[in-house]
PDB file of C-alpha atoms in Angstrom:
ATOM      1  CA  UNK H  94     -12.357  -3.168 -10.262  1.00  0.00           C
ATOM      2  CA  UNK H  95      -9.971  -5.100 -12.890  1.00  0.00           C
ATOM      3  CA  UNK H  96      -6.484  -6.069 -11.364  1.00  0.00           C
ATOM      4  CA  UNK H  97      -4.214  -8.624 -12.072  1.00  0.00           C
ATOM      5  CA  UNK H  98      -1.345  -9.860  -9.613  1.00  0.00           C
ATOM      6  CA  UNK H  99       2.452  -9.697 -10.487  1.00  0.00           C
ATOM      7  CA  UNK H 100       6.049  -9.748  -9.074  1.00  0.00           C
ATOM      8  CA  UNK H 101       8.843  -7.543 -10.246  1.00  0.00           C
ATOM      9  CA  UNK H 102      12.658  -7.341  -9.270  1.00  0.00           C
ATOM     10  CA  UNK H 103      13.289  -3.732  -8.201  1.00  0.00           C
ATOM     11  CA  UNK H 104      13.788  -1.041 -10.305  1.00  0.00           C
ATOM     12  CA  UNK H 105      15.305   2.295 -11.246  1.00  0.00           C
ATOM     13  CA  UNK H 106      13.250   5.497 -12.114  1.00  0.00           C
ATOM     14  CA  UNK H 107      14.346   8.872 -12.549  1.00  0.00           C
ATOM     15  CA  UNK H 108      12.555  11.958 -12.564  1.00  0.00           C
ATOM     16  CA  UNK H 109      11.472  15.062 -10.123  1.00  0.00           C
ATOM     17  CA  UNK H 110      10.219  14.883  -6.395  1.00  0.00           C
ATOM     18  CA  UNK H 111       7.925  17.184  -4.348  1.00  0.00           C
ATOM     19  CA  UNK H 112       6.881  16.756  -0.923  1.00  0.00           C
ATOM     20  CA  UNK H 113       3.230  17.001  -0.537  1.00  0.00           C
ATOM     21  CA  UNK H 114       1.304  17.129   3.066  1.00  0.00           C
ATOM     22  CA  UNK H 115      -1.670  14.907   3.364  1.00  0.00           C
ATOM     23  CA  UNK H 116      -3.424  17.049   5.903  1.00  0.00           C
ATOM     24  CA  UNK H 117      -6.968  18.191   4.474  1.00  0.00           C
ATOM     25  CA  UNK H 118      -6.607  16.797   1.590  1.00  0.00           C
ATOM     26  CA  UNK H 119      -3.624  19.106   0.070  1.00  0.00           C
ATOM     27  CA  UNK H 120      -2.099  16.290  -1.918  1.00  0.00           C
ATOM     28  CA  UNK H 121      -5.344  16.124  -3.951  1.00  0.00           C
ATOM     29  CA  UNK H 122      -4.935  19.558  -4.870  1.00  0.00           C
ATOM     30  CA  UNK H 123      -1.174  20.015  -5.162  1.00  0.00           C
ATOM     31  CA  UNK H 124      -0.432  16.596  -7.218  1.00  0.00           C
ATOM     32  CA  UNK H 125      -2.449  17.925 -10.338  1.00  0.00           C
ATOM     33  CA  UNK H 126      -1.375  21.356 -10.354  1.00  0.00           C
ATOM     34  CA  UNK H 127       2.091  19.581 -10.794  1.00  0.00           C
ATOM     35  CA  UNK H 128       1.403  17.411 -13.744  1.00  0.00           C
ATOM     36  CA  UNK H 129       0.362  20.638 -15.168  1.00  0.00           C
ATOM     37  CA  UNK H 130       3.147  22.426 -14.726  1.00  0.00           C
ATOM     38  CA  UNK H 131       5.559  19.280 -15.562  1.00  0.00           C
ATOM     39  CA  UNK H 132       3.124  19.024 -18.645  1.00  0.00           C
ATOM     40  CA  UNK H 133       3.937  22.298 -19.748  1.00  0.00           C
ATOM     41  CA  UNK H 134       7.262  22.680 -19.351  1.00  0.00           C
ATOM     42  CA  UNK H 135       8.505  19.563 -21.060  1.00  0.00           C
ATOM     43  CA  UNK H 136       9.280  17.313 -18.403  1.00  0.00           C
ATOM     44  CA  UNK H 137       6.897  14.989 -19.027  1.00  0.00           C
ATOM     45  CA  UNK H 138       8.301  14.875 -23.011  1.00  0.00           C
ATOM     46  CA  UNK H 139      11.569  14.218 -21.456  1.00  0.00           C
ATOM     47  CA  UNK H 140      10.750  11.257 -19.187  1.00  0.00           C
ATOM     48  CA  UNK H 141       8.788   9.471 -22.570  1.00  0.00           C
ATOM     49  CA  UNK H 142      12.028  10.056 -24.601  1.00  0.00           C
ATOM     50  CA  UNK H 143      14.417   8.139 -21.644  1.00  0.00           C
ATOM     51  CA  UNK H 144      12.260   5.401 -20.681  1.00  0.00           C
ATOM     52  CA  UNK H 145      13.685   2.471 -21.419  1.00  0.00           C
ATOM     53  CA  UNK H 146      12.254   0.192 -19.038  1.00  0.00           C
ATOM     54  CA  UNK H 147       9.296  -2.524 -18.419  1.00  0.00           C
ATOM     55  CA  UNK H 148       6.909   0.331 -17.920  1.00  0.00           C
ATOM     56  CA  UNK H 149       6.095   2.455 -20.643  1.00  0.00           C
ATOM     57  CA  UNK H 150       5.464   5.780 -20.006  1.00  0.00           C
ATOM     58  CA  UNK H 151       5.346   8.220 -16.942  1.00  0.00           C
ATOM     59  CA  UNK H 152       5.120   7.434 -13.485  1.00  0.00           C
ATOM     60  CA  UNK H 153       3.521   8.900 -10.664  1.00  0.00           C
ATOM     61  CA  UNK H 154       5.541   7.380  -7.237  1.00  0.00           C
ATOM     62  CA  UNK H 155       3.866   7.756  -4.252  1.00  0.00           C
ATOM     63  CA  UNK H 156       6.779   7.516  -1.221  1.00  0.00           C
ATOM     64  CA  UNK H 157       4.767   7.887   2.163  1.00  0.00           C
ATOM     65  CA  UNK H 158       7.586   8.908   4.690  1.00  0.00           C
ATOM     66  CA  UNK H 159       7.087   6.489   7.571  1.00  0.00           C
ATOM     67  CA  UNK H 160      10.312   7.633   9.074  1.00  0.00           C
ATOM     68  CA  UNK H 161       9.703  11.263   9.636  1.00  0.00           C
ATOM     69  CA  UNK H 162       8.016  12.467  12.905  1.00  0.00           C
ATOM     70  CA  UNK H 163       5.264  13.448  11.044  1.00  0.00           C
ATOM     71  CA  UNK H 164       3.786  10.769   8.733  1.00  0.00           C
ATOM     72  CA  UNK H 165       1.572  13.824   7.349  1.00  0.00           C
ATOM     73  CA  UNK H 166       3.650  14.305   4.397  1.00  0.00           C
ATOM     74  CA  UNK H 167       4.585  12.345   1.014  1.00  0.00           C
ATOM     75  CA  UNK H 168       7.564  12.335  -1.771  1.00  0.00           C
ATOM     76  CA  UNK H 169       5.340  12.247  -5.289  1.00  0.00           C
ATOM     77  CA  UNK H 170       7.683  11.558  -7.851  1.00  0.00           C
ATOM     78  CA  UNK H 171       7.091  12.052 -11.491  1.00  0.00           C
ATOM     79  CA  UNK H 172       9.298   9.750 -13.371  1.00  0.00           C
ATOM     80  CA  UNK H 173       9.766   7.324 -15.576  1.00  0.00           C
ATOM     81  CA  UNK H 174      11.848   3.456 -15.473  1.00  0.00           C
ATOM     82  CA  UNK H 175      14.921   3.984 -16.525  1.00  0.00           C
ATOM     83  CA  UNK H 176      18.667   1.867 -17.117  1.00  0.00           C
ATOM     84  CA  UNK H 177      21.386   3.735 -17.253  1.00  0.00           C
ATOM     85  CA  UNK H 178      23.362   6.975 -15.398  1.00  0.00           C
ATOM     86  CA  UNK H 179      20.874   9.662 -13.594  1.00  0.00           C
ATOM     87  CA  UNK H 180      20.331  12.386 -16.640  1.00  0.00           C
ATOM     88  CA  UNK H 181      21.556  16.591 -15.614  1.00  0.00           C
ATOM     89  CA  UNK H 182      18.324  17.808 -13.460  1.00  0.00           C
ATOM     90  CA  UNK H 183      16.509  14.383 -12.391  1.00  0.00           C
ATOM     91  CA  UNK H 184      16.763  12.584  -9.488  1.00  0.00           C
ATOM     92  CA  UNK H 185      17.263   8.621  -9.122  1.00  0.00           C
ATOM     93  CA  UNK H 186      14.868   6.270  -7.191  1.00  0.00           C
ATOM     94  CA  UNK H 187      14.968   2.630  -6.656  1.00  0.00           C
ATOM     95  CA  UNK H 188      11.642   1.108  -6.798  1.00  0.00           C
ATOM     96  CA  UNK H 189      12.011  -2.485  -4.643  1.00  0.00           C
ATOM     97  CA  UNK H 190      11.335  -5.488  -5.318  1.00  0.00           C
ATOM     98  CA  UNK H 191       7.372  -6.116  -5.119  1.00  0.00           C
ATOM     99  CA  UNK H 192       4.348  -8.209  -5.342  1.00  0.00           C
ATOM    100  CA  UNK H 193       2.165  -5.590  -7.116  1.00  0.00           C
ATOM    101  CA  UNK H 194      -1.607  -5.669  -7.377  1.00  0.00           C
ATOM    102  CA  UNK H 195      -2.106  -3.769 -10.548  1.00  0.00           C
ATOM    103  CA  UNK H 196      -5.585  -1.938 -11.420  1.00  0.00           C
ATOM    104  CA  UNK H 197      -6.807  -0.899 -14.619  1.00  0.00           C
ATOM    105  CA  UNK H 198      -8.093   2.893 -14.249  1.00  0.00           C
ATOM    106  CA  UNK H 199     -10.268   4.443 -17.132  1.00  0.00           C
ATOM    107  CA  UNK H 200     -11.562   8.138 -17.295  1.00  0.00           C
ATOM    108  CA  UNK H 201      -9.926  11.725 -17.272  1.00  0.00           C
ATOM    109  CA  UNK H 202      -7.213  12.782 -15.191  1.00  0.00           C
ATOM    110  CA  UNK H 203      -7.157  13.187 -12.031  1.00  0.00           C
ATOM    111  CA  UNK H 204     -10.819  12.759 -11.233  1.00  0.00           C
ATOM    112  CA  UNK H 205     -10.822   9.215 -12.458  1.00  0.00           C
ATOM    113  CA  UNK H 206      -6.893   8.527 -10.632  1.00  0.00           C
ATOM    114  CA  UNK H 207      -8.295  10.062  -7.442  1.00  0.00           C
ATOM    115  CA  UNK H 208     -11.354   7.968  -7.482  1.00  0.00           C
ATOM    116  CA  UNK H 209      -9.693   4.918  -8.063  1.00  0.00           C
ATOM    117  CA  UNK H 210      -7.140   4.884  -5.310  1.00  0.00           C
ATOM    118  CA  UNK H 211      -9.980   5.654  -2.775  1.00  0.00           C
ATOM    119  CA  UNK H 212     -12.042   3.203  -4.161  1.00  0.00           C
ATOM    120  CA  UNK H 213      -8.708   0.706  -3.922  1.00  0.00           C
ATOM    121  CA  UNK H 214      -8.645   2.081   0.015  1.00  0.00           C
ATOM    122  CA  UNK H 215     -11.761   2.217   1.269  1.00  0.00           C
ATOM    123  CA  UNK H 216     -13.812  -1.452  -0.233  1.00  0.00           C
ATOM    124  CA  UNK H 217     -10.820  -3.510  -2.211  1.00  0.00           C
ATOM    125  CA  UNK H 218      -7.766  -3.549   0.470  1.00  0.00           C
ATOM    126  CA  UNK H 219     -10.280  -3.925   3.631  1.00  0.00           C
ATOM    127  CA  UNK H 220     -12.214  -6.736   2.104  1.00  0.00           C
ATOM    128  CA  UNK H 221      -8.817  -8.262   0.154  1.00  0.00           C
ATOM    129  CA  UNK H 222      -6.656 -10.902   1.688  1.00  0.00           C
ATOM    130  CA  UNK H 223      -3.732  -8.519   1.182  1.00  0.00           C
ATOM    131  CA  UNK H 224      -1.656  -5.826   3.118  1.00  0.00           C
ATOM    132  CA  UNK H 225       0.067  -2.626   1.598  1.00  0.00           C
ATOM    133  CA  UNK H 226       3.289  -3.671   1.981  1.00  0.00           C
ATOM    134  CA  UNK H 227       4.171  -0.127   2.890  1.00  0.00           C
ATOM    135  CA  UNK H 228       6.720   0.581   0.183  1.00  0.00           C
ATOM    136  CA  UNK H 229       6.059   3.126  -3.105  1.00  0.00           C
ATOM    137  CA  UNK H 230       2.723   2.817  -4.787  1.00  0.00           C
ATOM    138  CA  UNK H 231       2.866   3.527  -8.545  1.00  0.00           C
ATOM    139  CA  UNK H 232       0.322   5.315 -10.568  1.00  0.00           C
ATOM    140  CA  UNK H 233       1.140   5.136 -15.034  1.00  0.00           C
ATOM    141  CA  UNK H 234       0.318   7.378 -17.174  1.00  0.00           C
ATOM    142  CA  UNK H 235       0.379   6.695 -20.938  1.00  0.00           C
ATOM    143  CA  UNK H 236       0.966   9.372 -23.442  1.00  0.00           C
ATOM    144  CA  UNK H 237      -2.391   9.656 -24.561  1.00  0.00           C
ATOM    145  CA  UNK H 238      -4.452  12.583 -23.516  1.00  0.00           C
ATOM    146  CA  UNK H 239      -5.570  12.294 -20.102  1.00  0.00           C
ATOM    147  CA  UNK H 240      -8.673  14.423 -20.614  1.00  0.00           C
ATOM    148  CA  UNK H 241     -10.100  11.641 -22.890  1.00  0.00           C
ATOM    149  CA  UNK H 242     -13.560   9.903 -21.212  1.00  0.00           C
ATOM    150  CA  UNK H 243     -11.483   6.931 -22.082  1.00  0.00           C
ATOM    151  CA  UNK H 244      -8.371   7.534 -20.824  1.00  0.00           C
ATOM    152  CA  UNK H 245      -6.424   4.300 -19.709  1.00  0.00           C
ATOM    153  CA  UNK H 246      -3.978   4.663 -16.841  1.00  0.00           C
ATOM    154  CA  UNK H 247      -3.110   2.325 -13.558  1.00  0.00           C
ATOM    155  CA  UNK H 248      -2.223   2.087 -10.341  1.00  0.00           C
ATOM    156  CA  UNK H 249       0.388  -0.135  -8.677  1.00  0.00           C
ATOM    157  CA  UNK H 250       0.222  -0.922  -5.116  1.00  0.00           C
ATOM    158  CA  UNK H 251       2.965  -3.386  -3.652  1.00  0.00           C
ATOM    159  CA  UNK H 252       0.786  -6.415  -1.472  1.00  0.00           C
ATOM    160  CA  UNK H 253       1.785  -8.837   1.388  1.00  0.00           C
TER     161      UNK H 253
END
């Protein structure tokens, strides 16, 4: 797998939020049926026209919810980085302040996304000399068409 390493200051993102539950898998399913419906509806042409940040294009934040009872669910935000007062209809996020191990992820959406992160899971994190650092992973998403074979895209996991 290609990564680099880098540190960012926090950040600001704004966008939409759905909880997903990780039990059986149902995040798998749910988080694609949502790009496609935030793909259709314009939301995704909307987050491309406000960023204005270090990131271009749209983000996928993955918020695991540590302090809920249950630790079965996840926020998934679609967003983008953005400066400047929250927009009518999106919410605000602050990403913190991270070392970030950042992989390069080529194929079509979501099979190649989905392979990646378990790939990142199960052999590069166990066998790594880094810990998640248990705040928001990032996955980006250019604006190029995520069926393409060739389809570049990355994911962003904060390290200790």
């Amino acid at each position: 797998m290609k990564y680099k390493v880098i540190e960012r200051d926090s950040f600001q993102v704004v966008g939409i939020k759905r909880e997903f539950s990780l039990v059986n898998g149902e995040n798998l399913v749910g988080i694609p049926k949502l790009w496609d419906k935030v793909n259709e509806d314009g939301t995704v042409d909307l987050l491309l026209k406000l960023n204005n940040g270090q990131i271009k294009g749209v983000l996928g934040v993955c918020v695991t919810n540590s302090g809920t009872q249950s630790k079965q669910v996840m926020d998934y935000w679609v967003a983008t980085e953005y400066d400047g007062d929250t927009p009518d209809g999106l919410l605000k996020f602050e990403v913190p302040a991270s070392k970030w191990v950042v992989f390069e992820v080529h194929g079509p959406m979501p099979d190649a996304m989905q392979k990646a992160w378990n790939q990142i899971f199960s052999e590069w994190l166990p066998s790594s000399s880094y810990e998640h650092a248990g705040t928001p992973a990032l996955e980006v998403y250019t604006d190029e068409n995520p069926l393409s074979p060739d389809f570049y895209s990355e994911i962003w996991i904060p390290v200790k």
